[in-house]
Amino acid sequence: MQTQIFMVHKRHLGLRAPTVLAVGFALTILVGALVLMLPVSAADGQITPFLDALFTAASASCVTGLVTVSTAVHWSVFGKCVILLLIQIGGLGFMSVAAIASFVLRRTITLHERMVMSAGLNLSDGGGIVRLTRRVLFGTFIIEGTGAVLLSCRFVPHYGFPKGITMGVFHAVSAFCNAGFDLMGTPDDPFQSLIGWAEDPLVNITVMALIVLGGLGFFVWSDVWDKHSFRRLRLHTKIVLTATAGLLLFGFGWTLLFEWSNPATLGAFDTPHKLLAAAFESVTLRTAGFNTVDLSKLSDSGNLLTDFLMLIGGSPGSTAGGIKTTTLAVLVLSALASARGRMRVNTLRMSIERE
């Protein structure tokens, strides 16, 4: 009944929910840019040019990781906090973040708000959206918190307690939201990303785990939490998990092949660290934007692989972008079915309707 009511209102209101999302993100980016322009947001206490502030706000809100100024060097502590907030809003969706106030105040979430929240998470109806949002927020807090603790174990001894904790929290949020923003730059090397930690297993594995979990999608989390068995999972979840595993292995193998002897990338490491760096690149190139090797020194084949992985991105309803893993999987399955002269696409003992 709740789903039927939702669909009736959705048809009646037309594009209101998508419009609210578009306007909401536009305002988030604009307000973020105006705040980042303030002298208090810059490390030198000067006003940041509007285009640099706008680009940074858009990149953080859309979790892309592209920058025109060094996040570590240009911005003050306040500016970095603003960027971190924009990353979190962009990763979860501003309606999911706004729902926190409703949960804290125990306010009833209206039907229209449920519609906007559903649109933000790419759901076709509002059934169970509040329950899913609670899970998303709780899961995000647990995952990012765990990642921050693990990263802080490495950063605190290196940077000291206050800065180490800050670095751990910032990079945990940035990694989980697939944003790619980092605080590792220095005045002499402002855009070094995680190159200095390329041989540290804890930092690499923690960041990889955060990126993969953020890129799987909130539907997958919820389904795995409910079912606890691969056989009982929904087809969407099975395809996401299978495609993600396949892409990670694909990227890992071809990165090793293309870059193994390249002295400017993997060739500079011993064998164990070559494997670690190749695994990291396979994960981060598809959805995040961190790097532990100099991407400008990749071979031509490595650059082509990078383009392919970035095009695919993460999974639907996740913090990542791209055409999505499910899109690639369905296209490949459809091509195979057509090659065999079949009208219906079958996978994992289930059929996918052509529509």
Coordinates of N, CA and C in Angstrom, one line a residue, residues 25-111:
F25 N 21.7 20.2 -4.8 CA 23.2 20.1 -5.0 C 23.8 21.4 -5.6
A26 N 23.0 22.1 -6.4 CA 23.5 23.4 -7.0 C 23.7 24.4 -5.8
L27 N 22.8 24.5 -4.9 CA 22.9 25.4 -3.8 C 24.0 24.9 -2.8
T28 N 24.2 23.6 -2.7 CA 25.3 23.1 -1.8 C 26.6 23.5 -2.4
I29 N 26.8 23.4 -3.7 CA 28.0 23.8 -4.4 C 28.2 25.3 -4.3
L30 N 27.2 26.1 -4.5 CA 27.3 27.5 -4.5 C 27.7 28.0 -3.1
V31 N 27.0 27.5 -2.1 CA 27.2 28.0 -0.7 C 28.7 27.5 -0.3
G32 N 29.0 26.3 -0.7 CA 30.4 25.8 -0.4 C 31.4 26.7 -1.0
A33 N 31.2 27.1 -2.3 CA 32.2 28.0 -3.0 C 32.3 29.3 -2.3
L34 N 31.2 29.9 -1.9 CA 31.2 31.2 -1.2 C 31.9 31.1 0.1
V35 N 31.7 30.0 0.9 CA 32.4 29.8 2.1 C 33.9 29.6 1.9
L36 N 34.3 28.9 0.9 CA 35.7 28.6 0.6 C 36.4 29.9 0.1
M37 N 35.6 30.8 -0.4 CA 36.3 32.1 -0.8 C 36.7 33.0 0.4
L38 N 36.1 32.7 1.5 CA 36.4 33.6 2.7 C 37.9 33.5 3.1
P39 N 38.5 34.5 3.6 CA 39.9 34.5 4.0 C 40.1 33.4 5.1
V40 N 39.2 33.1 5.9 CA 39.3 32.1 7.0 C 39.5 30.7 6.4
S41 N 39.1 30.5 5.2 CA 39.2 29.2 4.5 C 40.6 28.9 3.9
A42 N 41.3 30.0 3.7 CA 42.7 29.8 3.1 C 43.8 29.9 4.1
A43 N 44.8 29.1 3.9 CA 45.9 29.0 4.9 C 46.7 30.4 5.0
D44 N 46.7 31.1 3.9 CA 47.4 32.4 3.9 C 46.5 33.6 4.3
G45 N 45.2 33.3 4.6 CA 44.3 34.3 5.1 C 43.8 35.3 4.0
Q46 N 44.0 34.9 2.7 CA 43.6 35.7 1.6 C 42.3 35.2 1.0
I47 N 41.6 36.0 0.2 CA 40.4 35.6 -0.5 C 40.8 34.6 -1.6
T48 N 40.2 33.5 -1.7 CA 40.4 32.6 -2.8 C 39.6 33.0 -4.0
P49 N 40.2 33.0 -5.2 CA 39.4 33.4 -6.4 C 38.2 32.5 -6.5
F50 N 37.1 33.1 -7.0 CA 35.8 32.4 -7.1 C 35.9 31.1 -7.9
L51 N 36.6 31.1 -9.0 CA 36.6 29.9 -9.9 C 37.3 28.8 -9.2
D52 N 38.4 29.1 -8.4 CA 39.1 28.0 -7.7 C 38.2 27.5 -6.6
A53 N 37.5 28.4 -5.9 CA 36.6 27.9 -4.8 C 35.4 27.2 -5.4
L54 N 34.8 27.6 -6.5 CA 33.7 26.9 -7.1 C 34.1 25.6 -7.6
F55 N 35.3 25.5 -8.3 CA 35.8 24.2 -8.8 C 36.0 23.2 -7.6
T56 N 36.6 23.7 -6.5 CA 36.8 22.8 -5.4 C 35.5 22.3 -4.8
A57 N 34.5 23.2 -4.6 CA 33.2 22.9 -4.1 C 32.5 21.9 -4.9
A58 N 32.5 22.1 -6.2 CA 31.9 21.2 -7.2 C 32.6 19.8 -7.2
S59 N 33.9 19.8 -7.2 CA 34.6 18.6 -7.2 C 34.4 17.8 -5.9
A60 N 34.3 18.5 -4.7 CA 34.1 17.8 -3.5 C 32.7 17.3 -3.4
S61 N 31.7 18.1 -3.8 CA 30.3 17.7 -3.7 C 30.0 16.6 -4.7
C62 N 30.6 16.5 -5.8 CA 30.4 15.5 -6.8 C 31.5 14.4 -6.7
V63 N 32.2 14.4 -5.6 CA 33.2 13.4 -5.2 C 34.1 12.9 -6.4
T64 N 34.7 13.9 -7.0 CA 35.6 13.6 -8.2 C 37.1 13.5 -7.8
G65 N 37.5 14.5 -7.0 CA 38.9 14.5 -6.5 C 39.8 15.4 -7.4
L66 N 39.2 16.1 -8.4 CA 40.0 17.0 -9.2 C 40.2 18.3 -8.4
V67 N 41.3 18.9 -8.5 CA 41.6 20.1 -7.8 C 42.4 21.1 -8.7
T68 N 42.3 22.4 -8.4 CA 43.1 23.4 -9.1 C 44.1 24.0 -8.1
V69 N 43.9 23.8 -6.8 CA 44.9 24.2 -5.8 C 45.1 23.0 -4.8
S70 N 46.2 22.9 -4.2 CA 46.5 21.8 -3.3 C 45.6 21.9 -2.1
T71 N 44.9 20.8 -1.8 CA 44.1 20.7 -0.6 C 44.8 20.9 0.6
A72 N 46.0 20.3 0.7 CA 46.8 20.3 1.9 C 47.5 21.7 2.1
V73 N 47.9 22.3 1.1 CA 48.7 23.5 1.2 C 47.9 24.8 1.2
H74 N 46.9 24.9 0.3 CA 46.1 26.1 0.1 C 45.1 26.4 1.2
W75 N 44.4 25.3 1.7 CA 43.3 25.5 2.6 C 43.7 25.5 4.0
S76 N 43.0 26.3 4.9 CA 43.2 26.3 6.3 C 42.5 25.1 6.9
V77 N 42.6 24.9 8.2 CA 41.9 23.8 8.9 C 40.4 24.0 8.7
F78 N 39.9 25.3 8.7 CA 38.5 25.5 8.5 C 38.1 25.1 7.1
G79 N 38.9 25.6 6.1 CA 38.6 25.2 4.7 C 38.6 23.7 4.5
K80 N 39.5 23.0 5.1 CA 39.5 21.6 5.0 C 38.3 20.9 5.6
C81 N 37.8 21.5 6.7 CA 36.6 21.0 7.3 C 35.4 21.2 6.3
V82 N 35.3 22.3 5.7 CA 34.3 22.6 4.7 C 34.3 21.6 3.6
I83 N 35.5 21.4 3.0 CA 35.7 20.4 2.0 C 35.2 19.0 2.4
L84 N 35.6 18.6 3.6 CA 35.2 17.3 4.2 C 33.7 17.2 4.3
L85 N 33.0 18.3 4.7 CA 31.6 18.3 4.8 C 31.0 18.1 3.4
L86 N 31.5 18.8 2.4 CA 31.0 18.7 1.1 C 31.2 17.3 0.5
I87 N 32.3 16.7 0.8 CA 32.5 15.3 0.4 C 31.5 14.4 1.0
Q88 N 31.2 14.6 2.3 CA 30.3 13.7 3.0 C 28.9 13.9 2.4
I89 N 28.5 15.1 2.2 CA 27.2 15.4 1.6 C 27.1 14.8 0.2
G90 N 28.2 15.0 -0.6 CA 28.2 14.5 -2.0 C 28.1 13.0 -2.0
G91 N 28.8 12.3 -1.1 CA 28.8 10.9 -1.1 C 27.5 10.2 -0.7
L92 N 26.9 10.8 0.3 CA 25.6 10.2 0.9 C 24.4 10.8 0.2
G93 N 24.5 12.0 -0.3 CA 23.3 12.8 -0.8 C 22.9 13.7 0.3
F94 N 22.5 14.9 -0.1 CA 22.2 15.9 0.9 C 20.9 15.6 1.7
M95 N 20.0 14.9 1.0 CA 18.8 14.5 1.8 C 19.1 13.4 2.8
S96 N 20.0 12.5 2.6 CA 20.4 11.5 3.5 C 21.0 12.2 4.7
V97 N 21.9 13.2 4.5 CA 22.6 13.9 5.5 C 21.5 14.7 6.3
A98 N 20.6 15.4 5.6 CA 19.6 16.2 6.2 C 18.7 15.4 7.1
A99 N 18.5 14.1 6.7 CA 17.6 13.2 7.5 C 18.1 13.0 8.9
I100 N 19.4 13.2 9.2 CA 20.0 13.1 10.5 C 19.2 14.0 11.5
A101 N 18.9 15.2 11.1 CA 18.2 16.1 12.0 C 16.8 15.6 12.3
S102 N 16.2 15.0 11.3 CA 14.8 14.4 11.6 C 14.9 13.3 12.5
F103 N 15.9 12.4 12.4 CA 16.1 11.3 13.3 C 16.4 11.8 14.7
V104 N 17.3 12.8 14.8 CA 17.6 13.3 16.2 C 16.4 13.9 16.8
L105 N 15.7 14.7 16.1 CA 14.5 15.4 16.6 C 13.3 14.6 16.7
R106 N 13.4 13.3 16.2 CA 12.2 12.4 16.1 C 11.1 13.0 15.3
R107 N 11.4 13.7 14.3 CA 10.4 14.3 13.5 C 10.0 13.3 12.4
T108 N 8.7 13.3 12.1 CA 8.2 12.4 11.0 C 8.6 13.0 9.7
I109 N 9.2 12.1 8.8 CA 9.6 12.4 7.5 C 8.4 12.4 6.6
T110 N 8.2 13.5 5.9 CA 7.0 13.6 5.0 C 7.1 12.7 3.8
L111 N 6.0 12.5 3.1 CA 6.0 11.7 1.9 C 6.9 12.3 0.8

